[in-house]
XYZ file of N, CA and C in Angstrom:
723
model
N 0.838 -1.203 0.000
C 0.000 0.000 0.000
C 0.868 1.246 0.000
N 1.881 1.316 0.879
C 2.732 2.507 0.960
C 3.439 2.749 -0.358
N 3.950 1.684 -0.984
C 4.651 1.835 -2.261
C 3.759 2.459 -3.318
N 2.478 2.122 -3.329
C 1.585 2.619 -4.362
C 1.367 4.125 -4.283
N 1.631 4.716 -3.127
C 1.417 6.156 -2.954
C 2.383 6.998 -3.773
N 3.480 6.390 -4.260
C 4.477 7.142 -5.009
C 4.213 7.151 -6.512
N 3.127 6.493 -6.949
C 2.818 6.417 -8.372
C 1.661 7.352 -8.728
N 1.670 7.813 -9.988
C 0.630 8.733 -10.448
C -0.728 8.049 -10.589
N -0.721 6.790 -11.046
C -1.952 6.032 -11.196
C -1.696 4.588 -10.803
N -2.723 3.941 -10.306
C -2.577 2.583 -9.785
C -3.742 1.718 -10.252
N -3.417 0.477 -10.621
C -4.423 -0.509 -10.978
C -4.445 -1.611 -9.920
N -5.632 -2.093 -9.603
C -5.776 -3.207 -8.665
C -6.502 -4.355 -9.353
N -6.150 -5.588 -8.971
C -6.738 -6.760 -9.609
C -8.168 -7.045 -9.152
N -8.456 -6.775 -7.891
C -9.778 -7.087 -7.345
C -10.241 -5.970 -6.426
N -11.519 -6.012 -6.076
C -12.065 -5.010 -5.153
C -11.432 -5.144 -3.774
N -11.096 -6.385 -3.382
C -10.445 -6.598 -2.084
C -9.079 -5.936 -2.056
N -8.303 -6.118 -3.130
C -6.980 -5.495 -3.207
C -7.119 -3.983 -3.285
N -8.108 -3.518 -4.033
C -8.365 -2.080 -4.122
C -8.643 -1.500 -2.746
N -9.420 -2.209 -1.955
C -9.749 -1.746 -0.604
C -8.507 -1.700 0.271
N -7.603 -2.689 0.087
C -6.375 -2.743 0.893
C -5.408 -1.612 0.523
N -5.612 -0.983 -0.635
C -4.739 0.103 -1.081
C -5.309 1.475 -0.731
N -6.351 1.486 0.054
C -6.966 2.752 0.467
C -6.574 3.074 1.915
N -6.511 4.364 2.267
C -6.776 5.530 1.414
C -5.617 5.818 0.461
N -5.954 6.381 -0.686
C -4.958 6.710 -1.701
C -5.237 8.125 -2.193
N -4.186 8.807 -2.616
C -4.366 10.200 -3.021
C -5.045 10.329 -4.386
N -5.129 9.209 -5.137
C -5.875 9.206 -6.387
C -6.780 7.973 -6.418
N -7.906 8.046 -7.111
C -8.783 6.865 -7.198
C -8.043 5.671 -7.804
N -8.156 4.524 -7.166
C -7.524 3.302 -7.671
C -8.480 2.627 -8.643
N -8.000 2.391 -9.849
C -8.823 1.752 -10.878
C -8.669 0.239 -10.786
N -9.753 -0.490 -10.971
C -9.700 -1.946 -10.902
C -9.737 -2.547 -12.300
N -8.782 -3.436 -12.580
C -8.794 -4.201 -13.820
C -8.455 -5.642 -13.471
N -9.395 -6.556 -13.647
C -9.161 -7.946 -13.261
C -8.227 -8.655 -14.224
N -7.681 -9.791 -13.777
C -6.947 -10.637 -14.690
C -7.877 -11.077 -15.805
N -7.342 -11.186 -17.000
C -8.172 -11.545 -18.130
C -7.839 -12.912 -18.692
N -8.646 -13.351 -19.632
C -8.436 -14.623 -20.306
C -8.599 -14.417 -21.808
N -7.911 -15.247 -22.567
C -8.034 -15.198 -24.011
C -9.263 -15.993 -24.442
N -10.031 -15.420 -25.334
C -11.221 -16.111 -25.832
C -10.813 -17.366 -26.608
N -11.451 -18.473 -26.311
C -11.199 -19.718 -27.041
C -12.272 -19.844 -28.112
N -11.843 -19.726 -29.370
C -12.815 -19.597 -30.456
C -12.754 -20.776 -31.425
N -12.549 -21.974 -30.915
C -12.581 -23.150 -31.777
C -14.013 -23.414 -32.243
N -14.125 -23.911 -33.468
C -15.433 -24.353 -33.937
C -15.780 -25.669 -33.253
N -17.036 -26.053 -33.335
C -17.462 -27.317 -32.731
C -16.699 -28.479 -33.348
N -16.430 -28.401 -34.649
C -15.689 -29.464 -35.328
C -14.256 -29.525 -34.814
N -13.631 -28.340 -34.585
C -12.263 -28.303 -34.074
C -12.189 -28.876 -32.664
N -13.171 -28.556 -31.827
C -13.196 -29.078 -30.456
C -13.232 -30.602 -30.481
N -14.093 -31.164 -31.314
C -14.195 -32.621 -31.407
C -12.891 -33.228 -31.912
N -12.252 -32.555 -32.872
C -10.985 -33.054 -33.416
C -9.887 -33.019 -32.357
N -9.772 -31.891 -31.633
C -8.736 -31.784 -30.603
C -8.967 -32.798 -29.489
N -10.225 -32.983 -29.127
C -10.544 -33.953 -28.076
C -10.119 -35.359 -28.510
N -10.428 -35.708 -29.737
C -10.072 -37.028 -30.250
C -8.552 -37.177 -30.338
N -7.865 -36.174 -30.881
C -6.416 -36.261 -31.105
C -5.638 -36.341 -29.793
N -5.979 -35.470 -28.843
C -5.256 -35.449 -27.564
C -5.479 -36.746 -26.804
N -6.700 -37.213 -26.771
C -6.998 -38.448 -26.037
C -6.352 -39.661 -26.708
N -6.305 -39.662 -28.014
C -5.637 -40.746 -28.723
C -4.138 -40.734 -28.424
N -3.557 -39.533 -28.335
C -2.131 -39.383 -28.063
C -1.743 -40.002 -26.726
N -2.635 -39.868 -25.727
C -2.320 -40.351 -24.380
C -3.076 -41.632 -24.007
N -3.792 -42.207 -24.942
C -4.503 -43.450 -24.674
C -5.650 -43.290 -23.704
N -6.378 -42.186 -23.817
C -7.497 -41.905 -22.919
C -8.801 -42.145 -23.667
N -9.623 -43.033 -23.144
C -10.902 -43.322 -23.786
C -11.869 -42.153 -23.619
N -12.816 -42.059 -24.526
C -13.743 -40.933 -24.483
C -14.665 -40.991 -23.269
N -14.882 -42.192 -22.714
C -15.757 -42.302 -21.550
C -14.999 -42.135 -20.231
N -13.679 -41.942 -20.305
C -12.897 -41.672 -19.103
C -12.902 -40.170 -18.810
N -12.864 -39.815 -17.542
C -12.934 -38.412 -17.134
C -11.515 -37.851 -17.064
N -11.259 -36.837 -17.874
C -9.926 -36.233 -17.925
C -9.921 -34.924 -17.138
N -9.100 -34.896 -16.094
C -8.922 -33.700 -15.263
C -7.678 -32.980 -15.747
N -7.734 -31.664 -15.861
C -6.579 -30.903 -16.339
C -6.203 -29.810 -15.352
N -4.888 -29.656 -15.173
C -4.341 -28.484 -14.480
C -3.429 -27.782 -15.460
N -3.598 -26.484 -15.599
C -2.752 -25.687 -16.483
C -2.250 -24.466 -15.733
N -0.930 -24.326 -15.627
C -0.385 -23.170 -14.933
C 1.021 -23.417 -14.430
N 1.499 -22.497 -13.634
C 2.839 -22.626 -13.085
C 2.913 -23.775 -12.086
N 4.060 -24.409 -12.032
C 4.295 -25.464 -11.045
C 5.201 -24.944 -9.933
N 5.097 -23.663 -9.639
C 5.931 -23.041 -8.612
C 5.733 -23.717 -7.259
N 6.778 -23.706 -6.461
C 6.761 -24.374 -5.159
C 5.620 -23.869 -4.285
N 5.326 -22.577 -4.373
C 4.290 -21.983 -3.523
C 2.891 -22.506 -3.845
N 2.724 -23.148 -5.006
C 1.394 -23.610 -5.421
C 1.061 -25.024 -4.935
N 2.027 -25.710 -4.315
C 1.768 -27.043 -3.741
C 1.098 -27.970 -4.755
N 1.722 -28.116 -5.916
C 1.116 -28.909 -6.990
C 1.035 -30.400 -6.658
N 1.730 -30.824 -5.622
C 1.648 -32.234 -5.212
C 0.217 -32.630 -4.847
N -0.595 -31.657 -4.486
C -1.968 -31.971 -4.078
C -2.764 -32.581 -5.224
N -2.439 -32.222 -6.481
C -3.171 -32.786 -7.612
C -2.910 -34.287 -7.729
N -1.672 -34.694 -7.450
C -1.347 -36.112 -7.470
C -2.108 -36.851 -6.367
N -2.202 -36.225 -5.206
C -2.915 -36.846 -4.092
C -4.396 -36.990 -4.423
N -4.973 -35.972 -5.062
C -6.384 -36.043 -5.456
C -6.604 -37.232 -6.388
N -5.753 -37.345 -7.416
C -5.921 -38.434 -8.378
C -5.746 -39.795 -7.705
N -4.817 -39.893 -6.768
C -4.561 -41.181 -6.104
C -5.759 -41.656 -5.291
N -6.646 -40.729 -4.927
C -7.829 -41.075 -4.141
C -9.033 -41.436 -5.011
N -8.882 -41.280 -6.318
C -9.980 -41.533 -7.252
C -9.853 -42.907 -7.898
N -10.945 -43.362 -8.500
C -10.970 -44.639 -9.203
C -10.095 -44.537 -10.453
N -9.012 -45.302 -10.484
C -8.054 -45.215 -11.579
C -8.599 -45.757 -12.902
N -9.720 -46.462 -12.857
C -10.327 -46.950 -14.095
C -11.192 -45.885 -14.759
N -11.471 -44.814 -14.020
C -12.378 -43.780 -14.530
C -11.664 -42.461 -14.793
N -10.748 -42.086 -13.905
C -10.171 -40.740 -13.943
C -8.719 -40.738 -14.428
N -8.414 -39.775 -15.286
C -7.052 -39.508 -15.751
C -6.758 -38.029 -15.496
N -5.490 -37.667 -15.536
C -5.124 -36.264 -15.287
C -3.967 -35.842 -16.184
N -4.046 -34.604 -16.659
C -2.946 -33.989 -17.415
C -2.496 -32.741 -16.675
N -1.188 -32.640 -16.460
C -0.590 -31.465 -15.821
C 0.184 -30.696 -16.877
N -0.219 -29.447 -17.118
C 0.421 -28.598 -18.133
C 1.184 -27.490 -17.424
N 2.482 -27.391 -17.690
C 3.254 -26.309 -17.098
C 4.598 -26.779 -16.595
N 5.370 -25.823 -16.079
C 6.707 -26.111 -15.562
C 7.046 -25.068 -14.500
N 8.214 -25.225 -13.912
C 8.708 -24.268 -12.925
C 10.091 -23.830 -13.370
N 10.217 -22.579 -13.792
C 11.497 -22.103 -14.311
C 12.584 -22.131 -13.243
N 12.201 -22.048 -11.976
C 13.191 -22.065 -10.895
C 13.611 -23.482 -10.517
N 12.818 -24.468 -10.950
C 13.144 -25.867 -10.652
C 12.968 -26.682 -11.937
N 13.960 -26.650 -12.825
C 13.819 -27.305 -14.129
C 13.596 -28.814 -14.053
N 13.936 -29.437 -12.941
C 13.758 -30.880 -12.807
C 12.500 -31.251 -12.021
N 11.647 -30.283 -11.762
C 10.497 -30.525 -10.903
C 9.489 -31.482 -11.531
N 9.309 -31.405 -12.845
C 8.379 -32.330 -13.496
C 8.834 -33.766 -13.273
N 10.153 -33.998 -13.363
C 10.668 -35.344 -13.107
C 10.397 -35.760 -11.663
N 10.479 -34.811 -10.720
C 10.178 -35.107 -9.326
C 8.705 -35.493 -9.167
N 7.819 -34.781 -9.854
C 6.398 -35.121 -9.798
C 6.143 -36.498 -10.407
N 6.862 -36.810 -11.456
C 6.714 -38.139 -12.076
C 7.132 -39.234 -11.103
N 8.185 -38.989 -10.324
C 8.605 -39.973 -9.314
C 7.544 -40.118 -8.224
N 6.972 -38.992 -7.811
C 5.914 -39.062 -6.803
C 4.697 -39.824 -7.331
N 4.374 -39.604 -8.589
C 3.243 -40.312 -9.196
C 3.495 -41.816 -9.204
N 4.737 -42.208 -9.475
C 5.080 -43.633 -9.461
C 4.923 -44.204 -8.062
N 5.347 -43.451 -7.046
C 5.214 -43.909 -5.659
C 3.754 -44.036 -5.234
N 2.884 -43.224 -5.847
C 1.455 -43.266 -5.524
C 0.686 -44.262 -6.409
N 1.426 -44.945 -7.292
C 0.819 -45.930 -8.203
C -0.203 -45.317 -9.147
N 0.081 -44.092 -9.603
C -0.831 -43.441 -10.547
C -0.111 -43.031 -11.834
N 1.133 -43.487 -12.001
C 1.946 -43.008 -13.125
C 1.323 -43.347 -14.484
N 0.493 -44.388 -14.534
C -0.144 -44.731 -15.805
C -1.358 -43.887 -16.122
N -1.775 -43.066 -15.160
C -3.000 -42.283 -15.338
C -2.783 -40.781 -15.264
N -1.536 -40.355 -15.126
C -1.253 -38.919 -15.072
C -0.163 -38.597 -16.082
N -0.335 -37.501 -16.795
C 0.561 -37.158 -17.887
C 1.053 -35.718 -17.709
N 2.345 -35.509 -17.929
C 2.968 -34.202 -17.753
C 3.463 -33.706 -19.111
N 2.992 -32.549 -19.521
C 3.388 -32.011 -20.831
C 4.617 -31.115 -20.736
N 4.930 -30.612 -19.530
C 5.929 -29.561 -19.434
C 5.348 -28.274 -19.992
N 6.226 -27.325 -20.269
C 5.765 -26.048 -20.820
C 5.509 -26.188 -22.306
N 4.339 -25.742 -22.757
C 3.986 -25.824 -24.171
C 3.416 -24.484 -24.626
N 3.431 -24.198 -25.944
C 2.872 -22.943 -26.457
C 1.398 -22.804 -26.082
N 0.961 -21.568 -25.850
C -0.398 -21.354 -25.369
C -1.449 -21.885 -26.334
N -1.206 -21.769 -27.631
C -2.191 -22.266 -28.592
C -2.414 -23.762 -28.400
N -1.361 -24.472 -28.013
C -1.512 -25.905 -27.748
C -2.224 -26.152 -26.424
N -2.028 -25.256 -25.454
C -2.722 -25.394 -24.171
C -4.224 -25.444 -24.403
N -4.722 -24.597 -25.259
C -6.162 -24.542 -25.526
C -6.673 -25.856 -26.102
N -5.843 -26.538 -26.883
C -6.231 -27.839 -27.432
C -6.395 -28.859 -26.309
N -5.499 -28.813 -25.328
C -5.597 -29.736 -24.193
C -6.824 -29.421 -23.336
N -7.137 -28.142 -23.194
C -8.285 -27.766 -22.366
C -9.582 -28.309 -22.950
N -9.794 -28.109 -24.232
C -11.062 -28.545 -24.821
C -11.138 -30.063 -24.924
N -9.999 -30.744 -24.753
C -10.001 -32.206 -24.755
C -10.331 -32.779 -23.382
N -10.413 -31.900 -22.375
C -10.596 -32.331 -20.988
C -12.055 -32.182 -20.549
N -12.335 -32.671 -19.341
C -13.690 -32.617 -18.789
C -13.798 -31.696 -17.577
N -12.780 -31.730 -16.722
C -12.791 -30.953 -15.480
C -11.480 -30.194 -15.347
N -11.569 -28.895 -15.110
C -10.387 -28.095 -14.814
C -10.251 -27.966 -13.305
N -9.040 -28.211 -12.787
C -8.835 -28.195 -11.341
C -7.888 -27.057 -10.959
N -8.169 -26.442 -9.824
C -7.363 -25.299 -9.384
C -7.275 -25.278 -7.862
N -6.064 -25.400 -7.367
C -5.818 -25.292 -5.922
C -5.072 -23.991 -5.669
N -5.605 -23.174 -4.771
C -4.956 -21.933 -4.359
C -4.581 -22.069 -2.885
N -3.295 -21.977 -2.538
C -2.915 -22.049 -1.121
C -3.727 -21.038 -0.307
N -4.376 -21.487 0.760
C -5.319 -20.620 1.492
C -4.649 -19.659 2.455
N -3.669 -18.935 1.966
C -2.999 -17.944 2.816
C -2.380 -16.870 1.933
N -2.137 -15.726 2.512
C -1.514 -14.632 1.780
C -2.475 -13.894 0.866
N -1.955 -12.874 0.190
C -2.788 -12.033 -0.673
C -3.322 -12.762 -1.896
N -2.707 -13.902 -2.232
C -3.125 -14.614 -3.441
C -4.578 -15.054 -3.372
N -5.127 -15.207 -2.165
C -6.520 -15.644 -2.039
C -7.493 -14.582 -2.543
N -7.023 -13.350 -2.692
C -7.888 -12.269 -3.196
C -7.723 -12.060 -4.694
N -6.834 -12.838 -5.325
C -6.567 -12.665 -6.750
C -7.302 -13.733 -7.552
N -8.034 -13.334 -8.584
C -8.686 -14.328 -9.433
C -7.637 -15.140 -10.182
N -7.858 -16.422 -10.310
C -6.917 -17.303 -11.001
C -7.218 -17.319 -12.492
N -6.223 -16.955 -13.298
C -6.409 -16.935 -14.750
C -6.846 -18.293 -15.261
N -6.302 -19.357 -14.669
C -6.628 -20.694 -15.156
C -8.124 -20.990 -15.037
N -8.783 -20.466 -14.003
C -10.218 -20.707 -13.860
C -10.970 -20.056 -15.016
N -10.586 -18.845 -15.368
C -11.217 -18.176 -16.512
C -11.001 -18.983 -17.784
N -9.792 -19.536 -17.945
C -9.498 -20.327 -19.140
C -10.308 -21.618 -19.151
N -10.467 -22.242 -17.993
C -11.302 -23.443 -17.926
C -12.732 -23.124 -18.349
N -13.267 -22.030 -17.815
C -14.634 -21.643 -18.153
C -14.756 -21.319 -19.640
N -13.754 -20.636 -20.174
C -13.776 -20.282 -21.594
C -13.743 -21.527 -22.477
N -13.128 -22.592 -21.967
C -13.038 -23.844 -22.735
C -14.274 -24.714 -22.557
N -15.222 -24.269 -21.727
C -16.450 -25.029 -21.518
C -16.275 -26.215 -20.590
N -15.330 -26.114 -19.636
C -15.095 -27.213 -18.699
C -15.896 -27.042 -17.420
N -16.157 -28.144 -16.747
C -16.565 -28.078 -15.356
C -15.339 -27.661 -14.554
N -15.547 -26.966 -13.447
C -14.418 -26.416 -12.699
C -14.486 -26.832 -11.236
N -13.353 -27.313 -10.742
C -13.213 -27.632 -9.329
C -12.118 -26.757 -8.741
N -12.425 -26.042 -7.667
C -11.436 -25.185 -7.014
C -11.697 -25.170 -5.519
N -10.660 -24.902 -4.751
C -10.882 -24.731 -3.312
C -11.385 -23.321 -3.044
N -12.055 -23.165 -1.914
C -12.669 -21.879 -1.590
C -11.613 -20.829 -1.265
N -11.698 -19.692 -1.943
C -10.990 -18.464 -1.590
C -11.970 -17.336 -1.882
N -11.762 -16.155 -1.322
C -12.678 -15.051 -1.635
C -12.798 -14.792 -3.141
N -11.665 -14.840 -3.865
C -11.704 -14.573 -5.302
C -12.414 -15.692 -6.058
N -12.137 -16.956 -5.688
C -12.807 -18.074 -6.347
C -14.309 -18.032 -6.093
N -14.689 -17.618 -4.902
C -16.117 -17.521 -4.572
C -16.810 -16.498 -5.467
N -16.161 -15.357 -5.689
C -16.749 -14.317 -6.536
C -16.935 -14.836 -7.958
N -15.925 -15.561 -8.475
C -15.986 -16.024 -9.859
C -16.938 -17.192 -10.069
N -17.038 -18.087 -9.086
C -17.723 -19.355 -9.320
C -19.036 -19.535 -8.578
N -19.310 -18.669 -7.607
C -20.544 -18.806 -6.835
C -21.764 -18.734 -7.760
N -22.628 -19.715 -7.656
C -23.831 -19.742 -8.478
C -23.653 -20.405 -9.823
N -22.425 -20.777 -10.179
C -22.187 -21.456 -11.456
C -22.502 -22.942 -11.281
N -23.490 -23.477 -11.999
C -23.881 -24.877 -11.803
C -22.833 -25.877 -12.264
N -21.849 -25.405 -13.028
C -20.805 -26.287 -13.548
C -19.515 -26.206 -12.738
N -19.585 -25.612 -11.552
C -18.392 -25.448 -10.718
C -18.690 -25.835 -9.286
N -17.673 -26.323 -8.599
C -17.785 -26.685 -7.193
C -16.588 -26.116 -6.444
N -16.860 -25.510 -5.289
C -15.800 -25.036 -4.394
C -15.695 -26.005 -3.218
N -14.478 -26.347 -2.851
C -14.255 -27.315 -1.781
C -13.310 -26.729 -0.734
N -13.072 -27.516 0.309
C -12.028 -27.167 1.257
C -10.670 -27.408 0.606
N -9.628 -26.854 1.202
C -8.281 -26.927 0.618
C -7.559 -28.196 1.043
N -8.204 -29.343 0.833
C -7.592 -30.631 1.142
C -7.803 -31.578 -0.026
N -6.922 -32.573 -0.135
C -7.034 -33.546 -1.223
C -8.332 -34.338 -1.122
N -8.727 -34.719 0.094
C -9.950 -35.495 0.266
C -11.180 -34.690 -0.142
N -11.237 -33.428 0.239
C -12.383 -32.597 -0.123
C -12.435 -32.379 -1.637
N -11.276 -32.163 -2.248
C -11.250 -31.949 -3.689
C -11.594 -33.234 -4.427
N -11.180 -34.374 -3.886
C -11.562 -35.664 -4.474
C -13.073 -35.813 -4.491
N -13.709 -35.482 -3.384
C -15.177 -35.564 -3.311
C -15.827 -34.607 -4.304
N -15.205 -33.440 -4.495
C -15.730 -32.484 -5.459
C -15.652 -32.999 -6.883
N -14.557 -33.677 -7.216
C -14.405 -34.270 -8.550
C -15.505 -35.296 -8.797
N -15.733 -36.164 -7.807
C -16.759 -37.193 -7.948
C -18.140 -36.547 -8.125
N -18.403 -35.502 -7.360
C -19.692 -34.811 -7.485
C -19.843 -34.173 -8.859
N -18.780 -33.552 -9.358
C -18.837 -32.930 -10.684
C -19.067 -33.964 -11.772
N -18.434 -35.112 -11.622
C -18.614 -36.166 -12.625
C -20.081 -36.556 -12.739
N -20.780 -36.561 -11.612
C -22.188 -36.956 -11.611
C -23.138 -35.871 -12.068
N -22.625 -34.654 -12.283
C -23.480 -33.544 -12.699
C -23.475 -33.411 -14.213
N -24.637 -33.241 -14.795
C -24.711 -32.942 -16.223
C -24.269 -31.504 -16.451
N -23.535 -31.287 -17.524
C -23.078 -29.925 -17.835
C -24.271 -29.081 -18.256
N -24.415 -27.927 -17.630
C -25.515 -27.027 -17.956
C -25.010 -25.912 -18.862
N -25.613 -25.812 -20.026
C -25.182 -24.827 -21.010
C -25.790 -23.461 -20.680
N -25.176 -22.806 -19.694
C -25.659 -21.498 -19.227
C -24.535 -20.476 -19.392
N -24.864 -19.181 -19.440
C -23.814 -18.161 -19.509
C -22.857 -18.307 -18.332
N -21.538 -18.298 -18.623
C -20.553 -18.494 -17.553
C -20.059 -17.195 -16.937
N -20.565 -16.061 -17.448
C -20.262 -14.783 -16.815
C -18.850 -14.272 -17.006
N -18.136 -14.782 -18.023
C -16.740 -14.345 -18.170
C -16.513 -13.414 -19.360
N -17.592 -13.003 -20.027
C -17.428 -12.104 -21.174
C -16.624 -10.862 -20.793
N -16.904 -10.317 -19.613
C -16.211 -9.092 -19.196
C -14.759 -9.340 -18.835
N -14.343 -10.612 -18.732
C -12.965 -10.944 -18.389
C -12.094 -11.237 -19.613
N -12.698 -11.274 -20.804
C -11.885 -11.506 -21.990
C -10.991 -10.294 -22.230
N -9.729 -10.582 -22.599
C -8.775 -9.490 -22.783
C -9.237 -8.477 -23.834
N -9.883 -8.950 -24.865
C -10.344 -8.031 -25.905
C -11.281 -6.984 -25.321
N -12.130 -7.389 -24.367
C -13.049 -6.441 -23.733
C -12.342 -5.580 -22.701
N -11.439 -6.187 -21.910
C -10.732 -5.428 -20.877
C -9.857 -4.331 -21.475
N -9.166 -4.658 -22.551
C -8.296 -3.666 -23.190
C -9.118 -2.496 -23.708
N -10.236 -2.809 -24.363
C -11.076 -1.764 -24.959
C -11.772 -0.910 -23.918
N -12.294 -1.563 -22.876
C -13.155 -0.855 -21.927
C -12.428 -0.310 -20.706
N -11.253 -0.872 -20.385
C -10.565 -0.448 -19.164
C -9.163 0.099 -19.436
N -8.309 -0.702 -20.083
C -6.899 -0.326 -20.198
C -6.669 0.878 -21.104
N -7.284 0.891 -22.274
C -7.073 2.025 -23.182
C -7.564 3.331 -22.563
N -8.790 3.379 -22.001
C -9.204 4.620 -21.316
C -8.281 4.998 -20.158
N -7.772 4.008 -19.439
C -6.859 4.269 -18.312
C -5.590 4.970 -18.797
N -4.965 4.418 -19.852
C -3.728 5.007 -20.344
C -3.972 6.357 -21.012
N -5.080 6.511 -21.713
C -5.389 7.793 -22.335
C -5.565 8.879 -21.272
N -6.141 8.515 -20.151
C -6.328 9.459 -19.065
C -4.982 9.921 -18.487
N -4.010 9.006 -18.443
C -2.673 9.376 -17.951
C -2.025 10.400 -18.869
N -2.246 10.255 -20.179
C -1.599 11.119 -21.158
C -2.230 12.507 -21.241
N -3.404 12.666 -20.663
C -4.062 13.969 -20.754
C -3.379 14.961 -19.833
């Protein structure tokens, strides 16, 4: 908060963060994290789903859980392996997309942990891949999973991956945080759980039993194309005046 007082203009990610930056000598503008619109045709979605699942030997009737994002130490990505280990291995598979630039061998460490948990045949690690390819993996999946460590300021920040899951038309499982509650509360295709592997496992099972409801997901205002036009450009133009 004190550091922000030395700047001419300030942007905040959420209303909670905006509140934490008050009082301020100038109005703090809020601009949330955005997501890229996923604009595959229905035919492309079916093709990507078929191709990705064929690549990893995943049947169409198996439930594919996806995590996409950083594998930084602070994110406790080991919890995803624990969640999968608690699920029926004949039904559920998981793909982990991402890497940790500070720990280049971390994916190999996760692979060793998966072997120790007897899930190595059902979990797949892509490492870091181009974003256009990430979208192909998302639309090939059924459930997007997101764990946010329940401490620190990060609990007030919306997770970009959740927006991307919603944009890809996935069911979403996340642990409860103030930001996740704002984004997902009332969404019939999403479940918020406690920040434990057992609670998230139960959430996955519940989501599997729910039919996907084709309702507005409320993320139109979070697409970067809209944020740039409606928030960022006016913000920067105001600075130049």
